[in-house]
Amino acid sequence: MITRWRVVVPGSTSNLGPGFDCLGLALQIPMTVTAERIASGFSIRRLGEGSDLAIDPNQDKVLGSFRHLFRLAKKPVPTVALTIRSRIPLARGLGSSASAIVAGLTLANHWLKAPFSPEALFREATRLEGHPDNVAPAIFGGLTLAMPRSDGSVEALRLSLPRGLGLTLAVPSIQVSTAKARALLPATIPLRQAAENTARAMALEHVFITRRFELLAEALRDVYHVPYRARLIPGFEGVVEAGRRAGAYGVTISGSGPTVLAFHAPGRGSRVGRAMVLAFARRRVEARAIPGRIATKGAQASTLL
């Protein structure tokens, strides 16, 4: 019987401008969770991002999704000690919630000897998270499109990865809850704007494939969420402008924010990141720049000896 096992799950950025609630990109910002079988009860030890927060274990998303899958499989939930080591900043638009849910489901599935397919785990993770855009890259890696089907289900499609592009993230010290960011969004938008957003989302994949990076700034333009969520990010327009002046092809909000994501030529990351951090500083907001390297693989589970 397995007594110690581990899962590594990538963080992610989502939306990528016009791909609201459907586009996601896995990033090499991992969450690593180790589970060890213990005689009774459970415990959670946190390291890295979020280790200073007081979180009710019964509200923990790793433990909650771990228990959820065992109950779905109609199996007794094993008593475990979890060690969660995360490099994903919390409440910054980098998929920490989705990664935690995927980590718990993947740990449970590994212990159960994988009765659930990745597609089944995707469905459960989407149900628990409430939206699929970060869940899909956390499970499958790379660039994903969560496509709604007529029967109400969602299918995760793998898209061509951006080639010849660097990514840099400017992560401010402020936090933004997804719920608060969603509350700002309009209930409806004009049909013409919706059509334009659809065209830009399709153009974004074209840019990634053909490397017509001169179109990237236009392809990243959005009317669904960016103009509204930008209100929660001090100096957002200045950060975007600073990134562009430093050489970024395009800049947008990562997920629900407040992290800002820039696409640029390889080797320009330090300059672009420094410019965006300085723009935040002009608004008296502390920020840090981190590289947004793409994770080609999703959640990976293994047994520890």
PDB file of C-alpha atoms in Angstrom:
ATOM      1  CA  MET A   1       0.000   0.000   0.000  1.00  0.00           C
ATOM      2  CA  ILE A   2       1.179   3.513  -0.798  1.00  0.00           C
ATOM      3  CA  THR A   3       2.236   5.400   2.322  1.00  0.00           C
ATOM      4  CA  ARG A   4       3.840   8.541   0.826  1.00  0.00           C
ATOM      5  CA  TRP A   5       3.024  10.131  -2.487  1.00  0.00           C
ATOM      6  CA  ARG A   6       3.439  13.477  -4.159  1.00  0.00           C
ATOM      7  CA  VAL A   7       1.980  15.671  -6.866  1.00  0.00           C
ATOM      8  CA  VAL A   8       3.455  18.686  -8.652  1.00  0.00           C
ATOM      9  CA  VAL A   9       0.956  21.062 -10.280  1.00  0.00           C
ATOM     10  CA  PRO A  10       1.825  24.133 -12.385  1.00  0.00           C
ATOM     11  CA  GLY A  11       0.385  27.560 -11.763  1.00  0.00           C
ATOM     12  CA  SER A  12      -1.341  29.257 -14.656  1.00  0.00           C
ATOM     13  CA  THR A  13      -2.409  32.476 -16.270  1.00  0.00           C
ATOM     14  CA  SER A  14      -5.838  32.706 -17.836  1.00  0.00           C
ATOM     15  CA  ASN A  15      -8.006  34.757 -20.191  1.00  0.00           C
ATOM     16  CA  LEU A  16      -4.977  36.183 -22.067  1.00  0.00           C
ATOM     17  CA  GLY A  17      -7.054  39.242 -22.855  1.00  0.00           C
ATOM     18  CA  PRO A  18     -10.098  38.275 -24.943  1.00  0.00           C
ATOM     19  CA  GLY A  19     -10.202  34.574 -23.980  1.00  0.00           C
ATOM     20  CA  PHE A  20     -12.384  35.205 -20.928  1.00  0.00           C
ATOM     21  CA  ASP A  21     -13.071  32.053 -18.897  1.00  0.00           C
ATOM     22  CA  CYS A  22     -11.773  29.763 -21.653  1.00  0.00           C
ATOM     23  CA  LEU A  23      -8.061  30.325 -22.416  1.00  0.00           C
ATOM     24  CA  GLY A  24      -5.387  29.179 -19.965  1.00  0.00           C
ATOM     25  CA  LEU A  25      -1.609  28.805 -20.046  1.00  0.00           C
ATOM     26  CA  ALA A  26       0.358  26.627 -17.613  1.00  0.00           C
ATOM     27  CA  LEU A  27       3.373  28.270 -15.986  1.00  0.00           C
ATOM     28  CA  GLN A  28       6.464  26.866 -14.286  1.00  0.00           C
ATOM     29  CA  ILE A  29       5.374  28.232 -10.915  1.00  0.00           C
ATOM     30  CA  PRO A  30       4.691  24.969  -9.115  1.00  0.00           C
ATOM     31  CA  MET A  31       2.672  23.802  -6.175  1.00  0.00           C
ATOM     32  CA  THR A  32       4.090  20.599  -4.702  1.00  0.00           C
ATOM     33  CA  VAL A  33       1.967  18.576  -2.279  1.00  0.00           C
ATOM     34  CA  THR A  34       3.204  15.522  -0.396  1.00  0.00           C
ATOM     35  CA  ALA A  35       0.782  13.183   1.345  1.00  0.00           C
ATOM     36  CA  GLU A  36       1.796  10.720   4.037  1.00  0.00           C
ATOM     37  CA  ARG A  37      -0.525   8.099   5.489  1.00  0.00           C
ATOM     38  CA  ILE A  38      -0.947   8.496   9.264  1.00  0.00           C
ATOM     39  CA  ALA A  39      -2.797   6.486  11.886  1.00  0.00           C
ATOM     40  CA  SER A  40      -5.676   8.904  12.408  1.00  0.00           C
ATOM     41  CA  GLY A  41      -6.935  12.385  11.602  1.00  0.00           C
ATOM     42  CA  PHE A  42      -5.165  14.752   9.265  1.00  0.00           C
ATOM     43  CA  SER A  43      -2.672  17.606   9.365  1.00  0.00           C
ATOM     44  CA  ILE A  44      -1.570  20.324   6.953  1.00  0.00           C
ATOM     45  CA  ARG A  45       1.853  21.945   6.856  1.00  0.00           C
ATOM     46  CA  ARG A  46       2.335  24.956   4.582  1.00  0.00           C
ATOM     47  CA  LEU A  47       5.611  26.179   3.108  1.00  0.00           C
ATOM     48  CA  GLY A  48       6.289  29.006   0.682  1.00  0.00           C
ATOM     49  CA  GLU A  49       3.448  31.203  -0.580  1.00  0.00           C
ATOM     50  CA  GLY A  50       0.539  31.258   1.853  1.00  0.00           C
ATOM     51  CA  SER A  51       2.510  29.751   4.728  1.00  0.00           C
ATOM     52  CA  ASP A  52       1.860  32.843   6.849  1.00  0.00           C
ATOM     53  CA  LEU A  53      -1.920  32.657   6.484  1.00  0.00           C
ATOM     54  CA  ALA A  54      -4.255  31.138   9.049  1.00  0.00           C
ATOM     55  CA  ILE A  55      -6.472  28.865   6.953  1.00  0.00           C
ATOM     56  CA  ASP A  56      -9.093  26.596   8.481  1.00  0.00           C
ATOM     57  CA  PRO A  57      -7.994  23.075   7.417  1.00  0.00           C
ATOM     58  CA  ASN A  58     -11.624  22.204   6.729  1.00  0.00           C
ATOM     59  CA  GLN A  59     -11.674  25.043   4.170  1.00  0.00           C
ATOM     60  CA  ASP A  60      -8.409  23.984   2.532  1.00  0.00           C
ATOM     61  CA  LYS A  61      -8.918  23.263  -1.170  1.00  0.00           C
ATOM     62  CA  VAL A  62      -6.243  20.575  -1.411  1.00  0.00           C
ATOM     63  CA  LEU A  63      -7.761  18.573   1.429  1.00  0.00           C
ATOM     64  CA  GLY A  64     -11.309  19.303   0.294  1.00  0.00           C
ATOM     65  CA  SER A  65     -10.780  18.046  -3.260  1.00  0.00           C
ATOM     66  CA  PHE A  66      -8.772  15.069  -1.940  1.00  0.00           C
ATOM     67  CA  ARG A  67     -11.750  14.019   0.174  1.00  0.00           C
ATOM     68  CA  HIS A  68     -14.173  14.789  -2.649  1.00  0.00           C
ATOM     69  CA  LEU A  69     -12.670  12.240  -5.037  1.00  0.00           C
ATOM     70  CA  PHE A  70     -12.671   9.449  -2.469  1.00  0.00           C
ATOM     71  CA  ARG A  71     -16.327  10.108  -1.755  1.00  0.00           C
ATOM     72  CA  LEU A  72     -17.052  10.142  -5.478  1.00  0.00           C
ATOM     73  CA  ALA A  73     -15.314   6.776  -5.765  1.00  0.00           C
ATOM     74  CA  LYS A  74     -17.290   5.581  -2.717  1.00  0.00           C
ATOM     75  CA  LYS A  75     -14.073   4.695  -0.907  1.00  0.00           C
ATOM     76  CA  PRO A  76     -13.024   5.474   2.679  1.00  0.00           C
ATOM     77  CA  VAL A  77     -10.979   8.658   2.917  1.00  0.00           C
ATOM     78  CA  PRO A  78      -7.475   7.807   4.172  1.00  0.00           C
ATOM     79  CA  THR A  79      -6.041   9.746   7.103  1.00  0.00           C
ATOM     80  CA  VAL A  80      -3.114  11.820   5.856  1.00  0.00           C
ATOM     81  CA  ALA A  81      -0.579  14.476   6.686  1.00  0.00           C
ATOM     82  CA  LEU A  82      -0.250  16.984   3.837  1.00  0.00           C
ATOM     83  CA  THR A  83       2.778  19.176   3.187  1.00  0.00           C
ATOM     84  CA  ILE A  84       1.922  21.964   0.750  1.00  0.00           C
ATOM     85  CA  ARG A  85       4.864  23.845  -0.718  1.00  0.00           C
ATOM     86  CA  SER A  86       3.701  26.517  -3.154  1.00  0.00           C
ATOM     87  CA  ARG A  87       5.453  29.108  -5.266  1.00  0.00           C
ATOM     88  CA  ILE A  88       2.148  30.416  -6.638  1.00  0.00           C
ATOM     89  CA  PRO A  89       1.272  33.834  -5.184  1.00  0.00           C
ATOM     90  CA  LEU A  90      -2.199  33.791  -3.635  1.00  0.00           C
ATOM     91  CA  ALA A  91      -5.056  35.951  -4.946  1.00  0.00           C
ATOM     92  CA  ARG A  92      -2.857  37.349  -7.726  1.00  0.00           C
ATOM     93  CA  GLY A  93      -4.501  35.868 -10.834  1.00  0.00           C
ATOM     94  CA  LEU A  94      -2.067  32.960 -11.173  1.00  0.00           C
ATOM     95  CA  GLY A  95      -4.345  30.001 -10.591  1.00  0.00           C
ATOM     96  CA  SER A  96      -3.472  29.132  -6.984  1.00  0.00           C
ATOM     97  CA  SER A  97      -7.028  27.961  -6.246  1.00  0.00           C
ATOM     98  CA  ALA A  98      -7.249  25.785  -9.361  1.00  0.00           C
ATOM     99  CA  SER A  99      -3.810  24.272  -8.687  1.00  0.00           C
ATOM    100  CA  ALA A 100      -4.814  23.396  -5.123  1.00  0.00           C
ATOM    101  CA  ILE A 101      -7.991  21.662  -6.316  1.00  0.00           C
ATOM    102  CA  VAL A 102      -6.128  19.769  -9.037  1.00  0.00           C
ATOM    103  CA  ALA A 103      -3.445  18.760  -6.520  1.00  0.00           C
ATOM    104  CA  GLY A 104      -5.996  17.221  -4.160  1.00  0.00           C
ATOM    105  CA  LEU A 105      -7.829  15.370  -6.925  1.00  0.00           C
ATOM    106  CA  THR A 106      -4.598  14.072  -8.462  1.00  0.00           C
ATOM    107  CA  LEU A 107      -3.277  12.870  -5.086  1.00  0.00           C
ATOM    108  CA  ALA A 108      -6.507  10.995  -4.440  1.00  0.00           C
ATOM    109  CA  ASN A 109      -6.581   9.498  -7.932  1.00  0.00           C
ATOM    110  CA  HIS A 110      -2.992   8.285  -7.601  1.00  0.00           C
ATOM    111  CA  TRP A 111      -3.736   6.604  -4.268  1.00  0.00           C
ATOM    112  CA  LEU A 112      -6.812   4.954  -5.814  1.00  0.00           C
ATOM    113  CA  LYS A 113      -4.622   3.636  -8.681  1.00  0.00           C
ATOM    114  CA  ALA A 114      -5.998   6.086 -11.243  1.00  0.00           C
ATOM    115  CA  PRO A 115      -9.601   5.016 -11.843  1.00  0.00           C
ATOM    116  CA  PHE A 116     -10.376   8.547 -13.081  1.00  0.00           C
ATOM    117  CA  SER A 117      -9.103   9.750 -16.448  1.00  0.00           C
ATOM    118  CA  PRO A 118      -7.586  13.246 -16.854  1.00  0.00           C
ATOM    119  CA  GLU A 119     -10.841  14.269 -18.543  1.00  0.00           C
ATOM    120  CA  ALA A 120     -12.860  13.054 -15.553  1.00  0.00           C
ATOM    121  CA  LEU A 121     -10.555  14.934 -13.179  1.00  0.00           C
ATOM    122  CA  PHE A 122     -11.018  18.031 -15.357  1.00  0.00           C
ATOM    123  CA  ARG A 123     -14.795  17.774 -15.003  1.00  0.00           C
ATOM    124  CA  GLU A 124     -14.596  17.419 -11.217  1.00  0.00           C
ATOM    125  CA  ALA A 125     -12.038  20.212 -10.855  1.00  0.00           C
ATOM    126  CA  THR A 126     -14.202  22.533 -12.967  1.00  0.00           C
ATOM    127  CA  ARG A 127     -17.202  21.695 -10.814  1.00  0.00           C
ATOM    128  CA  LEU A 128     -15.265  22.496  -7.641  1.00  0.00           C
ATOM    129  CA  GLU A 129     -13.562  25.624  -8.989  1.00  0.00           C
ATOM    130  CA  GLY A 130     -16.607  27.006 -10.804  1.00  0.00           C
ATOM    131  CA  HIS A 131     -14.817  27.855 -14.055  1.00  0.00           C
ATOM    132  CA  PRO A 132     -12.404  25.858 -16.259  1.00  0.00           C
ATOM    133  CA  ASP A 133      -9.814  28.335 -17.550  1.00  0.00           C
ATOM    134  CA  ASN A 134      -7.117  27.711 -14.895  1.00  0.00           C
ATOM    135  CA  VAL A 135      -8.138  24.121 -14.207  1.00  0.00           C
ATOM    136  CA  ALA A 136      -7.413  22.942 -17.769  1.00  0.00           C
ATOM    137  CA  PRO A 137      -3.737  24.020 -17.928  1.00  0.00           C
ATOM    138  CA  ALA A 138      -3.175  22.773 -14.373  1.00  0.00           C
ATOM    139  CA  ILE A 139      -4.235  19.276 -15.491  1.00  0.00           C
ATOM    140  CA  PHE A 140      -3.062  19.140 -19.106  1.00  0.00           C
ATOM    141  CA  GLY A 141      -0.234  21.704 -19.236  1.00  0.00           C
ATOM    142  CA  GLY A 142       0.536  24.058 -22.100  1.00  0.00           C
ATOM    143  CA  LEU A 143      -2.010  26.356 -23.715  1.00  0.00           C
ATOM    144  CA  THR A 144      -5.601  25.182 -23.391  1.00  0.00           C
ATOM    145  CA  LEU A 145      -9.051  26.167 -24.590  1.00  0.00           C
ATOM    146  CA  ALA A 146     -12.029  25.149 -22.449  1.00  0.00           C
ATOM    147  CA  MET A 147     -14.815  24.637 -24.992  1.00  0.00           C
ATOM    148  CA  PRO A 148     -18.434  24.465 -23.763  1.00  0.00           C
ATOM    149  CA  ARG A 149     -20.525  21.738 -25.391  1.00  0.00           C
ATOM    150  CA  SER A 150     -24.257  21.800 -26.129  1.00  0.00           C
ATOM    151  CA  ASP A 151     -24.938  19.212 -23.404  1.00  0.00           C
ATOM    152  CA  GLY A 152     -23.567  21.569 -20.743  1.00  0.00           C
ATOM    153  CA  SER A 153     -20.184  19.843 -20.399  1.00  0.00           C
ATOM    154  CA  VAL A 154     -16.813  21.448 -21.122  1.00  0.00           C
ATOM    155  CA  GLU A 155     -13.993  19.912 -23.137  1.00  0.00           C
ATOM    156  CA  ALA A 156     -10.361  20.938 -22.737  1.00  0.00           C
ATOM    157  CA  LEU A 157      -8.525  21.368 -26.039  1.00  0.00           C
ATOM    158  CA  ARG A 158      -4.755  21.660 -26.354  1.00  0.00           C
ATOM    159  CA  LEU A 159      -3.650  24.565 -28.550  1.00  0.00           C
ATOM    160  CA  SER A 160      -0.328  25.316 -30.212  1.00  0.00           C
ATOM    161  CA  LEU A 161       2.143  26.792 -27.761  1.00  0.00           C
ATOM    162  CA  PRO A 162       3.452  30.316 -28.264  1.00  0.00           C
ATOM    163  CA  ARG A 163       6.855  30.076 -29.957  1.00  0.00           C
ATOM    164  CA  GLY A 164       9.551  32.703 -29.995  1.00  0.00           C
ATOM    165  CA  LEU A 165       7.936  34.614 -27.156  1.00  0.00           C
ATOM    166  CA  GLY A 166       9.047  35.447 -23.647  1.00  0.00           C
ATOM    167  CA  LEU A 167       6.616  36.070 -20.798  1.00  0.00           C
ATOM    168  CA  THR A 168       7.156  38.234 -17.736  1.00  0.00           C
ATOM    169  CA  LEU A 169       4.811  38.718 -14.797  1.00  0.00           C
ATOM    170  CA  ALA A 170       4.668  41.847 -12.659  1.00  0.00           C
ATOM    171  CA  VAL A 171       3.165  40.687  -9.361  1.00  0.00           C
ATOM    172  CA  PRO A 172       2.047  43.532  -7.073  1.00  0.00           C
ATOM    173  CA  SER A 173       1.824  43.155  -3.300  1.00  0.00           C
ATOM    174  CA  ILE A 174      -1.919  43.837  -3.285  1.00  0.00           C
ATOM    175  CA  GLN A 175      -4.400  40.958  -3.518  1.00  0.00           C
ATOM    176  CA  VAL A 176      -7.634  40.710  -5.500  1.00  0.00           C
ATOM    177  CA  SER A 177     -10.214  38.015  -4.821  1.00  0.00           C
ATOM    178  CA  THR A 178     -11.738  36.364  -7.872  1.00  0.00           C
ATOM    179  CA  ALA A 179     -15.205  36.963  -6.453  1.00  0.00           C
ATOM    180  CA  LYS A 180     -14.566  40.692  -6.135  1.00  0.00           C
ATOM    181  CA  ALA A 181     -13.097  40.865  -9.626  1.00  0.00           C
ATOM    182  CA  ARG A 182     -16.101  39.050 -11.078  1.00  0.00           C
ATOM    183  CA  ALA A 183     -18.543  41.301  -9.264  1.00  0.00           C
ATOM    184  CA  LEU A 184     -17.322  44.241 -11.373  1.00  0.00           C
ATOM    185  CA  LEU A 185     -18.163  42.625 -14.698  1.00  0.00           C
ATOM    186  CA  PRO A 186     -21.175  43.803 -16.697  1.00  0.00           C
ATOM    187  CA  ALA A 187     -24.136  41.468 -17.151  1.00  0.00           C
ATOM    188  CA  THR A 188     -24.275  42.232 -20.886  1.00  0.00           C
ATOM    189  CA  ILE A 189     -22.180  43.914 -23.558  1.00  0.00           C
ATOM    190  CA  PRO A 190     -23.165  45.156 -27.046  1.00  0.00           C
ATOM    191  CA  LEU A 191     -23.237  42.524 -29.787  1.00  0.00           C
ATOM    192  CA  ARG A 192     -20.660  44.378 -31.888  1.00  0.00           C
ATOM    193  CA  GLN A 193     -18.158  44.408 -29.027  1.00  0.00           C
ATOM    194  CA  ALA A 194     -18.736  40.703 -28.397  1.00  0.00           C
ATOM    195  CA  ALA A 195     -18.058  39.938 -32.055  1.00  0.00           C
ATOM    196  CA  GLU A 196     -14.877  42.008 -31.980  1.00  0.00           C
ATOM    197  CA  ASN A 197     -13.683  40.191 -28.867  1.00  0.00           C
ATOM    198  CA  THR A 198     -14.297  36.817 -30.523  1.00  0.00           C
ATOM    199  CA  ALA A 199     -12.240  37.915 -33.525  1.00  0.00           C
ATOM    200  CA  ARG A 200      -9.364  39.039 -31.318  1.00  0.00           C
ATOM    201  CA  ALA A 201      -9.387  35.762 -29.367  1.00  0.00           C
ATOM    202  CA  MET A 202      -9.128  33.847 -32.642  1.00  0.00           C
ATOM    203  CA  ALA A 203      -6.421  36.213 -33.847  1.00  0.00           C
ATOM    204  CA  LEU A 204      -4.421  35.521 -30.698  1.00  0.00           C
ATOM    205  CA  GLU A 205      -3.924  31.867 -31.642  1.00  0.00           C
ATOM    206  CA  HIS A 206      -3.060  32.977 -35.185  1.00  0.00           C
ATOM    207  CA  VAL A 207      -0.364  35.259 -33.764  1.00  0.00           C
ATOM    208  CA  PHE A 208       1.061  32.429 -31.659  1.00  0.00           C
ATOM    209  CA  ILE A 209       1.265  30.135 -34.701  1.00  0.00           C
ATOM    210  CA  THR A 210       2.495  32.601 -37.334  1.00  0.00           C
ATOM    211  CA  ARG A 211       4.637  34.766 -35.018  1.00  0.00           C
ATOM    212  CA  ARG A 212       3.070  37.969 -36.333  1.00  0.00           C
ATOM    213  CA  PHE A 213       3.863  39.610 -33.027  1.00  0.00           C
ATOM    214  CA  GLU A 214       3.118  43.084 -34.381  1.00  0.00           C
ATOM    215  CA  LEU A 215      -0.554  42.071 -34.025  1.00  0.00           C
ATOM    216  CA  LEU A 216      -0.242  40.937 -30.423  1.00  0.00           C
ATOM    217  CA  ALA A 217      -1.225  44.194 -28.732  1.00  0.00           C
ATOM    218  CA  GLU A 218      -4.439  44.341 -30.763  1.00  0.00           C
ATOM    219  CA  ALA A 219      -5.148  40.633 -30.262  1.00  0.00           C
ATOM    220  CA  LEU A 220      -4.869  41.062 -26.473  1.00  0.00           C
ATOM    221  CA  ARG A 221      -7.419  43.898 -26.371  1.00  0.00           C
ATOM    222  CA  ASP A 222     -10.522  42.934 -24.441  1.00  0.00           C
ATOM    223  CA  VAL A 223     -13.907  44.373 -23.530  1.00  0.00           C
ATOM    224  CA  TYR A 224     -15.308  41.522 -21.411  1.00  0.00           C
ATOM    225  CA  HIS A 225     -13.259  41.956 -18.249  1.00  0.00           C
ATOM    226  CA  VAL A 226     -10.015  43.934 -18.550  1.00  0.00           C
ATOM    227  CA  PRO A 227     -11.507  47.465 -18.491  1.00  0.00           C
ATOM    228  CA  TYR A 228     -13.449  46.618 -15.331  1.00  0.00           C
ATOM    229  CA  ARG A 229     -10.809  44.646 -13.447  1.00  0.00           C
ATOM    230  CA  ALA A 230      -8.213  47.304 -14.267  1.00  0.00           C
ATOM    231  CA  ARG A 231      -9.988  49.517 -11.719  1.00  0.00           C
ATOM    232  CA  LEU A 232      -8.680  47.212  -8.979  1.00  0.00           C
ATOM    233  CA  ILE A 233      -5.055  47.588 -10.149  1.00  0.00           C
ATOM    234  CA  PRO A 234      -3.484  50.957  -9.201  1.00  0.00           C
ATOM    235  CA  GLY A 235      -1.786  52.531 -12.198  1.00  0.00           C
ATOM    236  CA  PHE A 236      -2.719  49.727 -14.575  1.00  0.00           C
ATOM    237  CA  GLU A 237      -2.560  51.855 -17.716  1.00  0.00           C
ATOM    238  CA  GLY A 238       0.829  53.173 -16.665  1.00  0.00           C
ATOM    239  CA  VAL A 239       2.130  49.637 -16.114  1.00  0.00           C
ATOM    240  CA  VAL A 240       0.902  48.601 -19.560  1.00  0.00           C
ATOM    241  CA  GLU A 241       2.516  51.641 -21.166  1.00  0.00           C
ATOM    242  CA  ALA A 242       5.788  51.061 -19.302  1.00  0.00           C
ATOM    243  CA  GLY A 243       5.900  47.455 -20.464  1.00  0.00           C
ATOM    244  CA  ARG A 244       5.245  48.444 -24.063  1.00  0.00           C
ATOM    245  CA  ARG A 245       7.901  51.200 -23.974  1.00  0.00           C
ATOM    246  CA  ALA A 246      10.394  48.649 -22.621  1.00  0.00           C
ATOM    247  CA  GLY A 247       9.797  46.403 -25.601  1.00  0.00           C
ATOM    248  CA  ALA A 248       6.770  44.232 -24.797  1.00  0.00           C
ATOM    249  CA  TYR A 249       4.626  43.263 -27.767  1.00  0.00           C
ATOM    250  CA  GLY A 250       1.514  43.293 -25.604  1.00  0.00           C
ATOM    251  CA  VAL A 251       0.482  43.539 -21.952  1.00  0.00           C
ATOM    252  CA  THR A 252      -2.696  42.438 -20.196  1.00  0.00           C
ATOM    253  CA  ILE A 253      -4.103  41.256 -16.862  1.00  0.00           C
ATOM    254  CA  SER A 254      -3.239  37.743 -15.714  1.00  0.00           C
ATOM    255  CA  GLY A 255      -6.486  36.004 -14.780  1.00  0.00           C
ATOM    256  CA  SER A 256      -8.577  38.186 -12.496  1.00  0.00           C
ATOM    257  CA  GLY A 257      -5.501  40.218 -11.535  1.00  0.00           C
ATOM    258  CA  PRO A 258      -3.783  42.095 -10.087  1.00  0.00           C
ATOM    259  CA  THR A 259      -0.753  40.452 -11.743  1.00  0.00           C
ATOM    260  CA  VAL A 260       0.090  41.978 -15.120  1.00  0.00           C
ATOM    261  CA  LEU A 261       1.400  39.754 -17.913  1.00  0.00           C
ATOM    262  CA  ALA A 262       3.691  40.923 -20.723  1.00  0.00           C
ATOM    263  CA  PHE A 263       4.635  39.089 -23.914  1.00  0.00           C
ATOM    264  CA  HIS A 264       7.982  40.098 -25.386  1.00  0.00           C
ATOM    265  CA  ALA A 265      10.939  38.914 -27.401  1.00  0.00           C
ATOM    266  CA  PRO A 266      13.201  36.362 -25.666  1.00  0.00           C
ATOM    267  CA  GLY A 267      15.892  38.067 -23.618  1.00  0.00           C
ATOM    268  CA  ARG A 268      13.835  41.211 -22.946  1.00  0.00           C
ATOM    269  CA  GLY A 269      12.211  39.966 -19.758  1.00  0.00           C
ATOM    270  CA  SER A 270      14.461  41.758 -17.269  1.00  0.00           C
ATOM    271  CA  ARG A 271      13.992  45.111 -18.976  1.00  0.00           C
ATOM    272  CA  VAL A 272      10.232  44.724 -19.366  1.00  0.00           C
ATOM    273  CA  GLY A 273       9.786  43.428 -15.812  1.00  0.00           C
ATOM    274  CA  ARG A 274      11.858  46.234 -14.329  1.00  0.00           C
ATOM    275  CA  ALA A 275       9.837  48.843 -16.220  1.00  0.00           C
ATOM    276  CA  MET A 276       6.515  47.452 -15.008  1.00  0.00           C
ATOM    277  CA  VAL A 277       7.736  47.201 -11.404  1.00  0.00           C
ATOM    278  CA  LEU A 278       8.885  50.840 -11.537  1.00  0.00           C
ATOM    279  CA  ALA A 279       5.495  51.870 -12.926  1.00  0.00           C
ATOM    280  CA  PHE A 280       3.804  50.192  -9.965  1.00  0.00           C
ATOM    281  CA  ALA A 281       6.264  51.927  -7.623  1.00  0.00           C
ATOM    282  CA  ARG A 282       5.215  55.309  -9.023  1.00  0.00           C
ATOM    283  CA  ARG A 283       1.779  54.522  -7.622  1.00  0.00           C
ATOM    284  CA  ARG A 284       3.379  53.434  -4.326  1.00  0.00           C
ATOM    285  CA  VAL A 285       2.615  49.776  -4.951  1.00  0.00           C
ATOM    286  CA  GLU A 286       5.396  47.295  -4.263  1.00  0.00           C
ATOM    287  CA  ALA A 287       5.742  44.673  -6.987  1.00  0.00           C
ATOM    288  CA  ARG A 288       8.156  42.002  -8.177  1.00  0.00           C
ATOM    289  CA  ALA A 289       8.867  40.659 -11.638  1.00  0.00           C
ATOM    290  CA  ILE A 290       9.082  36.925 -12.262  1.00  0.00           C
ATOM    291  CA  PRO A 291       9.600  35.018 -15.524  1.00  0.00           C
ATOM    292  CA  GLY A 292       6.516  33.290 -16.875  1.00  0.00           C
ATOM    293  CA  ARG A 293       8.054  30.153 -18.352  1.00  0.00           C
ATOM    294  CA  ILE A 294       5.505  27.831 -19.938  1.00  0.00           C
ATOM    295  CA  ALA A 295       4.906  24.451 -18.288  1.00  0.00           C
ATOM    296  CA  THR A 296       4.312  21.906 -21.046  1.00  0.00           C
ATOM    297  CA  LYS A 297       3.099  19.251 -18.595  1.00  0.00           C
ATOM    298  CA  GLY A 298       0.204  19.408 -16.181  1.00  0.00           C
ATOM    299  CA  ALA A 299      -0.157  17.728 -12.783  1.00  0.00           C
ATOM    300  CA  GLN A 300       2.308  14.887 -12.215  1.00  0.00           C
ATOM    301  CA  ALA A 301       1.887  12.370  -9.373  1.00  0.00           C
ATOM    302  CA  SER A 302       4.481   9.920  -8.089  1.00  0.00           C
ATOM    303  CA  THR A 303       4.977   7.446  -5.254  1.00  0.00           C
ATOM    304  CA  LEU A 304       7.743   8.174  -2.740  1.00  0.00           C
ATOM    305  CA  LEU A 305       9.830   5.405  -1.262  1.00  0.00           C
TER     306      LEU A 305
END
